Short mmCIF file of C-alpha atoms in Angstrom, two decimals:
data_model
loop_
_atom_site.label_atom_id
_atom_site.label_comp_id
_atom_site.label_asym_id
_atom_site.label_seq_id
_atom_site.Cartn_x
_atom_site.Cartn_y
_atom_site.Cartn_z
CA MET A 19 192.52 119.70 -22.69
CA THR A 20 194.29 122.32 -20.79
CA GLN A 21 192.34 125.90 -20.83
CA LEU A 22 193.66 129.14 -22.12
CA ILE A 23 193.14 132.79 -21.14
CA ALA A 24 194.23 135.88 -22.49
CA SER A 25 194.37 139.04 -21.20
CA ASP A 26 196.93 142.42 -21.47
CA ILE A 27 197.31 141.64 -17.35
CA LEU A 28 197.20 138.75 -15.26
CA VAL A 29 197.55 139.56 -11.98
CA ALA A 30 198.89 136.51 -9.08
CA GLY A 31 196.73 137.14 -5.80
CA GLY A 32 193.52 138.88 -4.77
CA GLY A 33 194.40 140.67 -1.99
CA LEU A 34 194.00 144.62 -1.58
CA ALA A 35 197.22 145.38 -4.03
CA GLY A 36 195.93 143.05 -6.04
CA LEU A 37 192.71 144.41 -6.27
CA VAL A 38 193.77 148.15 -6.66
CA THR A 39 196.21 146.74 -9.45
CA ALA A 40 193.45 145.55 -11.59
CA LEU A 41 191.29 148.82 -11.06
CA GLU A 42 193.32 151.01 -11.77
CA ALA A 43 194.10 149.22 -15.05
CA LEU A 44 190.83 148.42 -15.77
CA ARG A 45 190.43 152.09 -15.57
CA ALA A 46 192.58 152.69 -17.88
CA GLY A 47 191.25 150.26 -20.63
CA LYS A 48 192.97 147.25 -20.33
CA THR A 49 191.51 143.28 -20.16
CA VAL A 50 192.83 141.79 -16.75
CA THR A 51 192.49 138.40 -15.37
CA VAL A 52 192.97 138.07 -11.23
CA VAL A 53 193.65 134.84 -10.39
CA ASP A 54 193.50 133.98 -6.29
CA ARG A 55 193.57 130.70 -4.42
CA ASP A 56 191.08 131.59 -1.62
CA THR A 57 186.88 131.39 -2.11
CA PRO A 58 185.23 134.21 -3.37
CA GLU A 59 183.63 135.09 0.07
CA ARG A 60 186.97 135.90 1.30
CA LEU A 61 188.36 138.26 -1.89
CA GLY A 62 190.31 141.09 -0.44
CA GLY A 63 193.38 138.45 1.72
CA LEU A 64 194.09 139.99 4.97
CA ALA A 65 192.46 143.22 4.30
CA LEU A 66 189.22 141.98 4.67
CA TRP A 67 189.78 140.56 8.20
CA ALA A 68 191.76 143.95 9.02
CA PHE A 69 191.60 146.76 11.60
CA GLY A 70 191.97 150.14 8.70
CA GLY A 71 194.88 151.53 10.82
CA MET A 72 196.80 153.70 7.91
CA ALA A 73 199.85 155.83 8.85
CA LEU A 74 199.20 159.04 6.66
CA VAL A 75 201.01 162.09 6.50
CA GLY A 76 200.30 165.78 6.33
CA THR A 77 196.81 164.98 6.26
CA PRO A 78 193.16 168.05 7.03
CA LEU A 79 192.69 165.37 10.16
CA GLN A 80 196.33 166.13 11.59
CA ALA A 81 196.13 169.76 10.66
CA SER A 82 192.73 170.06 12.41
CA MET A 83 194.14 168.46 15.83
CA LYS A 84 197.06 170.63 15.29
CA ILE A 85 199.97 167.90 14.53
CA PRO A 86 202.45 169.73 12.45
CA ASP A 87 203.71 166.48 10.39
CA THR A 88 205.65 166.67 7.20
CA PRO A 89 206.60 164.11 4.76
CA ASP A 90 210.49 165.46 5.72
CA VAL A 91 209.86 164.95 9.80
CA ALA A 92 207.70 161.35 8.41
CA LEU A 93 211.27 160.42 6.56
CA ARG A 94 213.23 161.21 9.50
CA ASP A 95 210.77 158.64 12.34
CA TRP A 96 210.68 156.05 9.28
CA ILE A 97 214.57 155.67 9.19
CA ARG A 98 215.90 156.47 12.42
CA PHE A 99 212.96 153.87 13.65
CA GLY A 100 212.99 151.09 10.70
CA GLU A 101 216.89 151.47 11.21
CA LEU A 102 217.09 151.31 7.01
CA ASP A 103 220.71 151.54 5.62
CA PRO A 104 221.23 154.48 3.89
CA GLN A 105 223.07 152.19 1.45
CA ASP A 106 219.69 149.77 0.83
CA GLU A 107 218.44 151.97 -2.46
CA TRP A 108 215.39 150.81 -3.52
CA PRO A 109 214.06 150.58 0.47
CA MET A 110 214.98 153.66 1.08
CA GLN A 111 213.69 155.26 -1.93
CA TRP A 112 209.66 153.37 -1.21
CA ALA A 113 210.07 155.13 2.14
CA ARG A 114 211.00 158.53 1.13
CA TYR A 115 207.77 157.78 -1.66
CA TYR A 116 205.58 157.03 1.00
CA VAL A 117 205.67 160.11 2.94
CA GLU A 118 205.89 162.36 0.29
CA HIS A 119 202.19 160.75 -1.58
CA SER A 120 200.21 159.24 1.46
CA ARG A 121 198.40 161.89 1.38
CA SER A 122 197.55 162.17 -2.20
CA GLU A 123 197.69 158.83 -3.33
CA VAL A 124 195.97 157.18 -0.44
CA HIS A 125 194.01 159.63 1.51
CA ASP A 126 192.86 162.04 -0.99
CA TRP A 127 192.34 158.64 -3.85
CA LEU A 128 190.47 156.51 -0.72
CA LYS A 129 188.31 159.78 -0.06
CA ALA A 130 187.53 159.91 -3.76
CA GLU A 131 186.07 156.55 -3.94
CA GLY A 132 183.79 157.21 -0.87
CA LEU A 133 185.93 155.94 1.91
CA LYS A 134 186.03 158.08 5.81
CA PHE A 135 188.22 157.91 8.57
CA MET A 136 187.56 158.23 12.38
CA PRO A 137 187.67 161.78 13.75
CA ALA A 138 190.88 160.92 15.52
CA VAL A 139 194.09 160.83 15.38
CA ASN A 140 195.88 158.02 17.15
CA TRP A 141 199.56 158.01 18.76
CA VAL A 142 200.88 154.46 18.16
CA GLU A 143 204.78 152.91 17.96
CA ARG A 144 205.80 155.84 19.55
CA GLY A 145 209.41 154.15 20.27
CA LEU A 146 210.96 153.10 23.61
CA HIS A 147 212.94 156.22 23.86
CA GLY A 148 211.08 158.38 21.24
CA GLU A 149 212.74 157.51 18.49
CA GLY A 150 209.15 156.19 16.57
CA ASN A 151 206.66 158.19 15.28
CA SER A 152 207.74 161.90 17.29
CA LEU A 153 203.90 162.97 15.87
CA PRO A 154 200.66 161.16 15.61
CA ARG A 155 199.88 159.61 12.37
CA TYR A 156 197.75 156.73 12.55
CA HIS A 157 194.55 156.95 10.98
CA VAL A 158 191.54 154.44 11.37
CA LEU A 159 189.21 153.59 8.10
CA TRP A 160 185.48 154.25 9.39
CA GLY A 161 184.46 150.57 8.58
CA THR A 162 187.53 149.26 8.78
CA SER A 163 189.45 147.71 6.22
CA ARG A 164 186.40 145.65 5.35
CA GLU A 165 184.96 148.43 4.00
CA LEU A 166 187.56 149.40 2.01
CA VAL A 167 187.78 145.70 0.38
CA ARG A 168 184.00 146.28 -0.56
CA CYS A 169 184.65 149.57 -2.18
CA MET A 170 187.34 148.07 -4.30
CA VAL A 171 185.36 145.12 -5.66
CA ALA A 172 182.67 147.18 -6.15
CA ALA A 173 184.55 149.65 -7.87
CA LEU A 174 186.20 146.69 -9.79
CA HIS A 175 183.16 145.82 -11.21
CA ARG A 176 181.79 148.79 -12.29
CA ALA A 177 184.64 149.21 -14.01
CA ASN A 178 184.64 145.94 -15.98
CA ARG A 179 182.77 147.27 -18.97
CA ASN A 180 182.54 145.05 -22.29
CA GLY A 181 184.17 141.66 -19.94
CA ARG A 182 187.11 143.09 -19.54
CA LEU A 183 187.45 141.66 -16.05
CA ARG A 184 188.12 137.81 -15.36
CA LEU A 185 188.09 137.23 -11.59
CA LEU A 186 188.99 133.07 -10.77
CA HIS A 187 188.79 132.18 -7.37
CA ARG A 188 190.79 128.85 -5.76
CA HIS A 189 193.24 128.99 -8.70
CA ARG A 190 196.87 128.49 -7.81
CA ILE A 191 199.76 129.64 -9.95
CA THR A 192 202.70 127.36 -10.38
CA GLN A 193 204.88 128.25 -13.10
CA LEU A 194 205.47 131.46 -14.76
CA ASP A 195 205.85 131.26 -18.25
CA HIS A 196 209.10 133.20 -19.86
CA VAL A 197 211.25 133.61 -23.06
CA GLY A 198 214.56 134.92 -22.83
CA GLY A 199 213.95 136.16 -19.45
CA LYS A 200 210.87 137.89 -20.67
CA VAL A 201 207.81 136.91 -18.69
CA SER A 202 204.66 135.88 -21.17
CA GLY A 203 201.67 134.44 -19.08
CA ALA A 204 201.77 131.47 -15.99
CA ILE A 205 200.41 128.33 -15.45
CA ALA A 206 197.49 127.89 -12.34
CA LEU A 207 195.78 124.80 -10.78
CA ASN A 208 192.15 124.69 -9.95
CA GLU A 209 192.36 123.38 -6.40
CA ASP A 210 189.03 122.51 -6.74
CA SER A 211 188.82 120.64 -9.86
CA GLY A 212 192.23 119.74 -10.45
CA GLU A 213 192.56 121.31 -14.02
CA VAL A 214 194.96 122.73 -15.21
CA VAL A 215 194.88 126.34 -16.70
CA ARG A 216 197.25 128.60 -19.09
CA PHE A 217 197.21 132.23 -18.82
CA SER A 218 198.82 134.30 -21.73
CA ALA A 219 199.71 137.66 -20.92
CA PRO A 220 202.07 140.08 -21.92
CA VAL A 221 202.39 141.07 -18.36
CA VAL A 222 202.27 139.41 -15.03
CA VAL A 223 201.71 141.29 -11.93
CA LEU A 224 202.61 139.23 -8.57
CA ALA A 225 200.33 139.47 -5.60
CA MET A 226 200.72 136.68 -3.68
CA GLY A 227 200.71 138.74 -0.03
CA GLY A 228 203.73 137.74 2.49
CA LEU A 229 205.91 134.93 2.47
CA ASN A 230 206.08 133.74 6.52
CA GLY A 231 202.13 132.49 6.36
CA GLY A 232 203.93 129.25 6.62
CA HIS A 233 206.06 128.11 10.15
CA GLU A 234 208.13 126.59 8.17
CA GLU A 235 209.14 129.15 5.69
CA CYS A 236 208.90 131.76 9.09
CA ARG A 237 211.58 129.61 10.96
CA ALA A 238 213.76 129.41 7.89
CA ASN A 239 213.74 133.17 7.50
CA TRP A 240 214.26 134.24 11.33
CA LEU A 241 217.37 136.61 12.18
CA SER A 242 219.64 133.95 13.46
CA ASP A 243 220.35 136.76 16.51
CA ARG A 244 217.04 137.09 17.42
CA PRO A 245 214.96 134.59 20.05
CA LEU A 246 213.29 131.65 18.44
CA PRO A 247 210.11 130.93 20.63
CA ALA A 248 209.32 127.62 20.07
CA THR A 249 205.45 127.91 19.14
CA MET A 250 203.72 130.67 17.68
CA LEU A 251 200.45 130.92 16.58
CA ASN A 252 199.23 132.25 12.96
CA GLY A 253 197.79 135.74 12.19
CA ALA A 254 198.71 135.87 8.29
CA HIS A 255 197.26 133.01 5.91
CA PRO A 256 198.99 129.81 5.26
CA PHE A 257 198.29 130.67 1.36
CA ALA A 258 201.11 133.29 2.11
CA ASP A 259 203.98 130.11 1.60
CA GLY A 260 206.55 132.05 -0.03
CA LYS A 261 206.90 129.31 -2.47
CA LEU A 262 206.12 132.17 -6.20
CA HIS A 263 209.08 134.08 -4.42
CA HIS A 264 211.50 131.38 -4.61
CA LEU A 265 210.13 130.47 -7.95
CA VAL A 266 210.66 134.15 -9.07
CA ALA A 267 214.71 133.95 -7.64
CA ASP A 268 215.19 130.66 -8.78
CA GLU A 269 213.89 130.80 -12.86
CA LEU A 270 214.36 134.71 -13.31
CA GLY A 271 216.46 135.97 -11.04
CA GLY A 272 214.44 138.17 -8.52
CA GLN A 273 216.36 139.21 -5.49
CA ILE A 274 214.22 138.26 -2.10
CA THR A 275 215.73 140.79 0.44
CA HIS A 276 215.12 141.40 4.41
CA ALA A 277 213.02 138.17 4.26
CA GLY A 278 214.31 137.92 8.18
CA ASP A 279 212.55 141.20 9.18
CA MET A 280 209.31 140.67 10.04
CA TRP A 281 206.22 142.67 11.91
CA ASN A 282 205.01 139.80 14.23
CA TYR A 283 202.98 141.06 17.53
CA ALA A 284 203.47 139.73 20.68
CA ALA A 285 200.30 139.32 22.46
CA GLY A 286 198.18 136.29 20.43
CA PHE A 287 195.70 133.65 20.97
CA PRO A 288 194.11 130.92 19.44
CA HIS A 289 190.71 132.36 17.58
CA PRO A 290 187.74 130.58 19.45
CA TYR A 291 186.58 129.97 16.03
CA PRO A 292 189.68 129.38 13.87
CA HIS A 293 190.26 129.70 10.13
CA PHE A 294 192.93 127.25 9.33
CA GLU A 295 194.93 125.21 11.68
CA GLY A 296 197.17 127.35 14.20
CA HIS A 297 195.22 130.58 13.71
CA GLY A 298 195.37 133.10 16.12
CA LEU A 299 193.89 136.67 16.99
CA SER A 300 195.92 139.59 18.09
CA ALA A 301 195.27 141.48 21.26
CA ILE A 302 196.00 145.07 21.22
CA PRO A 303 197.69 144.38 25.15
CA CYS A 304 195.73 146.89 27.71
CA LYS A 305 198.61 149.67 28.77
CA SER A 306 197.95 148.92 32.72
CA ALA A 307 197.92 145.39 32.83
CA LEU A 308 201.11 143.43 34.17
CA TRP A 309 202.91 141.34 31.72
CA LEU A 310 204.01 138.18 33.71
CA ASN A 311 206.03 135.47 32.43
CA HIS A 312 205.16 131.72 32.81
CA ARG A 313 205.94 131.83 36.69
CA GLY A 314 203.71 135.00 37.33
CA GLU A 315 206.53 137.73 37.78
CA ARG A 316 206.32 140.88 36.40
CA ILE A 317 208.91 141.11 33.65
CA GLY A 318 211.54 143.61 33.94
CA PRO A 319 213.23 145.05 34.60
CA ALA A 320 211.81 147.72 31.84
CA PRO A 321 208.04 146.61 32.01
CA LEU A 322 206.41 145.36 28.50
CA VAL A 323 204.38 148.14 27.96
CA THR A 324 202.33 148.17 24.45
CA GLY A 325 202.48 151.51 22.31
CA PHE A 326 206.05 151.94 22.12
CA ASP A 327 208.00 149.22 20.07
CA THR A 328 206.37 146.34 18.28
CA ASN A 329 209.42 144.62 17.58
CA TRP A 330 210.98 144.73 21.29
CA LEU A 331 207.99 143.60 22.70
CA CYS A 332 208.28 140.49 20.53
CA GLN A 333 211.78 139.94 21.18
CA ARG A 334 211.38 139.94 24.79
CA VAL A 335 208.07 137.51 24.60
CA ALA A 336 210.14 135.45 22.23
CA GLU A 337 213.15 135.30 25.16
CA GLN A 338 211.22 134.09 28.09
CA ASP A 339 211.82 130.54 29.13
CA LYS A 340 208.22 129.36 28.00
CA PRO A 341 206.42 130.19 24.72
CA TRP A 342 203.81 131.83 26.28
CA THR A 343 203.19 135.35 29.04
CA TRP A 344 200.23 136.38 31.29
CA HIS A 345 199.14 139.72 31.59
CA LEU A 346 197.58 140.39 34.61
CA LEU A 347 194.53 142.77 34.94
CA ASN A 348 190.89 143.67 36.05
CA TRP A 349 187.77 144.13 34.54
CA ARG A 350 188.11 147.63 35.00
CA ILE A 351 191.03 147.68 33.10
CA ALA A 352 189.16 145.40 30.63
CA ALA A 353 186.68 147.32 29.70
CA LYS A 354 188.53 150.53 28.83
CA GLU A 355 191.67 148.69 27.41
CA PHE A 356 191.07 145.15 26.03
CA ALA A 357 190.78 145.23 22.08
CA ILE A 358 191.44 143.07 19.67
CA SER A 359 192.92 143.85 15.94
CA GLY A 360 191.00 143.19 12.76
CA ALA A 361 187.48 143.94 11.69
CA GLU A 362 186.08 140.73 13.15
CA HIS A 363 185.84 141.62 16.65
CA ASN A 364 185.45 145.71 16.17
CA PRO A 365 181.62 145.66 14.88
CA ARG A 366 181.18 149.20 15.99
CA ILE A 367 183.57 150.38 14.01
CA ARG A 368 183.40 147.78 10.97
CA ASP A 369 179.34 148.35 10.73
CA LYS A 370 179.44 152.06 11.09
CA GLN A 371 177.22 151.88 14.20
CA PHE A 372 178.41 155.25 15.57
CA ILE A 373 176.36 156.21 18.73
CA ARG A 374 176.85 152.21 20.03
CA PHE A 375 180.96 153.00 19.35
CA VAL A 376 180.63 156.39 21.53
CA LYS A 377 178.98 154.73 24.24
CA GLU A 378 181.05 151.50 24.19
CA THR A 379 184.26 154.06 24.36
CA LEU A 380 182.81 156.02 26.95
CA LEU A 381 181.37 153.10 29.51
CA GLY A 382 183.78 150.17 29.02
CA ASN A 383 183.53 147.84 25.75
CA HIS A 384 182.23 145.12 28.51
CA ARG A 385 180.58 143.00 25.58
CA LEU A 386 183.94 142.09 24.06
CA VAL A 387 185.17 141.03 27.37
CA ARG A 388 181.97 138.78 28.07
CA GLN A 389 182.43 137.25 24.54
CA MET A 390 186.10 136.53 25.28
CA GLN A 391 185.03 135.17 28.62
CA GLN A 392 182.94 132.68 27.17
CA GLU A 393 184.22 131.64 23.94
CA SER A 394 188.30 131.77 24.83
CA PRO A 395 189.54 129.53 27.58
CA HIS A 396 192.72 131.82 27.77
CA PHE A 397 190.62 134.48 28.74
CA ILE A 398 190.38 133.23 32.37
CA VAL A 399 188.73 135.17 35.06
CA ASP A 400 188.09 135.17 38.85
CA ASP A 401 187.60 136.87 42.08
CA THR A 402 190.33 136.35 43.75
CA LEU A 403 193.77 135.67 42.32
CA GLN A 404 194.35 132.51 44.35
CA GLY A 405 191.35 131.34 42.03
CA LEU A 406 193.00 132.69 39.34
CA ALA A 407 196.17 131.09 39.88
CA THR A 408 194.58 127.56 40.00
CA LYS A 409 192.63 128.41 36.67
CA MET A 410 196.02 129.98 34.69
CA ASN A 411 197.57 125.98 35.89
CA ALA A 412 194.79 123.84 34.76
CA LEU A 413 195.18 125.47 31.39
CA THR A 414 198.76 125.11 30.93
CA CYS A 415 198.59 121.63 32.65
CA SER A 416 201.70 122.92 35.22
CA HIS A 417 202.32 124.11 38.71
CA ASP A 418 204.23 127.06 37.08
CA ILE A 419 202.16 129.41 39.53
CA ASP A 420 202.28 130.06 42.62
CA ALA A 421 199.35 131.89 44.43
CA ALA A 422 201.81 133.74 46.57
CA VAL A 423 204.13 134.64 43.79
CA LEU A 424 201.07 136.10 41.63
CA LYS A 425 199.78 138.01 45.19
CA ALA A 426 203.45 139.42 45.54
CA THR A 427 203.71 140.69 42.26
CA ALA A 428 200.11 142.27 42.39
CA ASP A 429 201.18 143.72 45.78
CA ALA A 430 204.26 145.00 44.22
CA PHE A 431 202.84 147.02 41.61
CA ASP A 432 200.01 148.50 44.39
CA ALA A 433 202.48 149.90 46.40
CA ASN A 434 202.90 152.50 43.97
CA PHE A 435 199.99 153.89 45.55
CA HIS A 436 200.19 153.61 49.19
CA HIS A 437 201.60 156.98 49.34
CA GLY A 438 199.11 158.94 47.20
CA LYS A 439 199.49 159.03 43.56
CA ARG A 440 202.67 161.70 43.34
CA LEU A 441 204.88 159.52 45.19
CA ASN A 442 204.47 156.25 42.52
CA ASN A 443 207.94 155.15 40.75
CA ASP A 444 207.19 152.88 38.39
CA ASP A 445 208.33 153.15 34.30
CA GLN A 446 205.10 151.23 33.34
CA ILE A 447 202.62 153.99 35.10
CA ARG A 448 205.26 156.88 33.61
CA ARG A 449 204.32 155.36 30.16
CA ILE A 450 200.32 155.25 31.15
CA LEU A 451 200.75 159.01 32.21
CA HIS A 452 202.67 160.03 28.52
CA ALA A 453 199.86 158.18 26.95
CA ARG A 454 196.76 159.68 28.69
CA GLN A 455 198.37 163.08 27.19
CA TRP A 456 197.18 162.54 23.79
CA GLY A 457 192.92 162.72 24.08
CA PRO A 458 192.66 159.77 21.87
CA ASP A 459 194.74 157.22 23.84
CA ARG A 460 193.38 158.80 27.09
CA LEU A 461 190.07 158.09 26.05
CA ARG A 462 191.27 154.28 25.86
CA THR A 463 193.63 154.32 28.80
CA CYS A 464 192.60 154.05 32.50
CA LYS A 465 193.92 156.61 34.99
CA PRO A 466 196.93 154.23 36.80
CA ALA A 467 195.61 153.02 39.99
CA PRO A 468 196.06 150.04 42.30
CA LEU A 469 195.56 146.15 40.34
CA GLN A 470 193.20 145.01 43.54
CA MET A 471 191.23 148.31 43.98
CA PRO A 472 188.03 147.21 45.42
CA SER A 473 185.13 147.34 43.03
CA ALA A 474 187.64 146.73 39.93
CA GLY A 475 187.56 142.93 39.93
CA PRO A 476 187.12 140.12 38.81
CA PHE A 477 190.56 139.52 37.99
CA ILE A 478 191.62 138.57 34.61
CA ALA A 479 194.52 136.48 33.67
CA ILE A 480 195.26 136.10 29.02
CA HIS A 481 197.60 132.98 28.08
CA MET A 482 199.33 135.29 24.98
CA GLN A 483 201.76 134.22 23.02
CA LEU A 484 204.36 135.25 19.99
CA ILE A 485 201.51 135.58 16.83
CA THR A 486 203.16 135.77 13.49
CA ARG A 487 201.50 138.39 11.01
CA LYS A 488 203.41 140.36 8.23
CA SER A 489 206.80 140.16 6.27
CA LEU A 490 208.52 143.42 5.66
CA GLY A 491 210.61 142.36 3.16
CA GLY A 492 209.61 140.24 -0.05
CA LEU A 493 211.42 140.72 -3.70
CA ARG A 494 212.95 143.66 -4.56
CA THR A 495 211.33 146.24 -7.20
CA ASP A 496 212.00 149.49 -8.28
CA LEU A 497 209.56 152.70 -8.37
CA HIS A 498 207.52 151.17 -10.59
CA SER A 499 206.54 148.07 -8.78
CA ARG A 500 208.99 146.28 -11.86
CA VAL A 501 210.93 143.35 -10.22
CA LEU A 502 215.06 143.96 -10.33
CA ASP A 503 217.33 141.10 -10.77
CA ALA A 504 220.51 140.77 -9.37
CA GLN A 505 222.14 143.26 -11.20
CA ASN A 506 219.62 146.09 -10.38
CA GLN A 507 218.04 145.60 -14.11
CA PRO A 508 214.04 144.81 -14.13
CA VAL A 509 212.60 141.55 -15.51
CA GLU A 510 210.58 142.03 -18.37
CA GLY A 511 206.93 141.90 -17.48
CA LEU A 512 207.07 141.06 -14.07
CA PHE A 513 205.95 143.36 -11.12
CA CYS A 514 205.65 143.27 -7.93
CA VAL A 515 203.35 144.74 -5.39
CA GLY A 516 202.15 144.63 -1.35
CA GLU A 517 204.03 142.38 0.82
CA ALA A 518 204.86 140.38 -1.84
CA ALA A 519 206.90 143.09 -2.83
CA GLY A 520 207.87 143.93 1.09
CA PHE A 521 205.79 146.91 0.69
CA GLY A 522 207.99 148.37 -2.23
CA GLY A 523 211.61 148.47 -2.70
CA GLY A 524 211.78 144.31 -0.97
CA GLY A 525 211.58 146.16 2.36
CA ALA A 526 210.75 149.40 2.83
CA SER A 527 209.99 149.49 6.16
CA GLY A 528 212.79 148.19 7.78
CA LYS A 529 213.61 146.42 10.62
CA ARG A 530 210.38 147.99 12.64
CA SER A 531 207.43 149.81 11.10
CA LEU A 532 205.99 152.98 12.04
CA GLU A 533 202.89 150.86 11.92
CA GLY A 534 199.58 151.15 9.44
CA THR A 535 202.12 150.93 6.61
CA PHE A 536 200.88 148.12 5.37
CA LEU A 537 197.35 149.14 3.77
CA PRO A 538 198.96 152.27 2.28
CA GLY A 539 201.83 150.42 1.11
CA CYS A 540 199.87 147.88 -0.70
CA ILE A 541 197.78 151.06 -2.44
CA LEU A 542 200.91 152.92 -3.23
CA THR A 543 203.08 149.82 -5.15
CA ALA A 544 200.10 149.17 -6.59
CA ARG A 545 198.81 152.23 -8.32
CA ALA A 546 202.34 152.79 -9.59
CA ALA A 547 202.51 149.23 -11.32
CA ALA A 548 199.76 150.13 -12.85
CA ARG A 549 200.29 153.51 -13.54
CA PHE A 550 203.93 152.15 -15.23
CA ILE A 551 201.58 149.43 -17.16
CA THR A 552 199.33 151.67 -18.71
CA HIS A 553 200.92 155.18 -18.82
CA GLY A 554 204.78 153.86 -19.34
CA HIS A 555 205.24 156.46 -16.60
#
């Protein structure tokens, strides 16, 4: 016999957007059922593993650092960098809503929930030609977003008075119940027992994440004018498969928009202990590393340098002859600059170890470099470029790297320093010097120096490839997070939040994100949905 569970609100997905929706609804006195596909210890979805960076506008921390940010400045940056179409109504409205409300509805709200931010604002995605973030606005949660998830889950249980919350794990929604275009519940499958469960609810909130967690869907959505690499790593999750998106589109007329716009990363390598097949880690590329093609030649003429335009980096990597690239650096650079995105490999921030964090920032993160040397075959270390080339070829089972070519590549870069620090003429060095003008970047970016500088070794080569991450597109929604049909009318009883909605409107970021817009986008869309569901405005 099929089990029937009734509640005021059914939330499909236990990621950050789903948790915030449920929390706000519980606080408003509603009964809530949350259905999540993953196991209990992974409640929180990708946010549980994310670094915790947030693009926020007009915060007290910005003011203390004399950053004159305003919603108008941020919106100008957002529209220009994301190349938003002024006629694309809902993404434009959500972009404006984000910059106008990220301070009050994200920053202030999180502070009131007991969360804190690190005492620095970072400057990311500046744009290749200054068309990105014109000001620093990247705030980092102290404790990473794992602390954010823990805080939300704890608040959820505190708000669960009189058993108004029901939380089901390992359940996959397979069908939405609807009559005359009005949603009335859903059907789910218990993926452990095979039991079918029916949910009755006048409101269903879709919070199932993006639609590019599987390579088949990702490749199907790939824009035809963009290079597509032969292989990619998965930095999202296979559960973000887009099936609910298509179900809504096919049965209820919901509109999937901007599915081809994605926020991937150019410097991924396989997770040493993968959580699922093809699982990759996203390195934060070292600004001082030379980015090379599969032959060991520097990619150019414009060198690849992180921190300016991630979308452009991904396209350059994807157009290479083989689906991997190399980062060539030395231990001096790696200790100061190498990092991996996410909570898992940032324990000092994740576990709030402030003294150790400061020590590693000032003296070098040798711990992480040694860890990757031991755990990952894609992180190659050798005392000589000749030995490095041999190991690089062994990893790729090829003879692609000629040691003489690798040496010539390093020599050509090092020649910039033959006549002193003032007579170099290299765009990567110019970008490094520009980044170092901002204090927080200066702490994590080496002073330019020859790659083969004595005592800077050993040499390191990191085998990188493109890694998928976030969907910028999704189901089209209005400012109340209601799913809209082809006539731009709300599908009654159906809401969509977070990445499933393209972080608002089916694609609020456009073609590029200013970075750090995803966690706040989840919170803003979730709070908008809960506010309308519970208060009608």
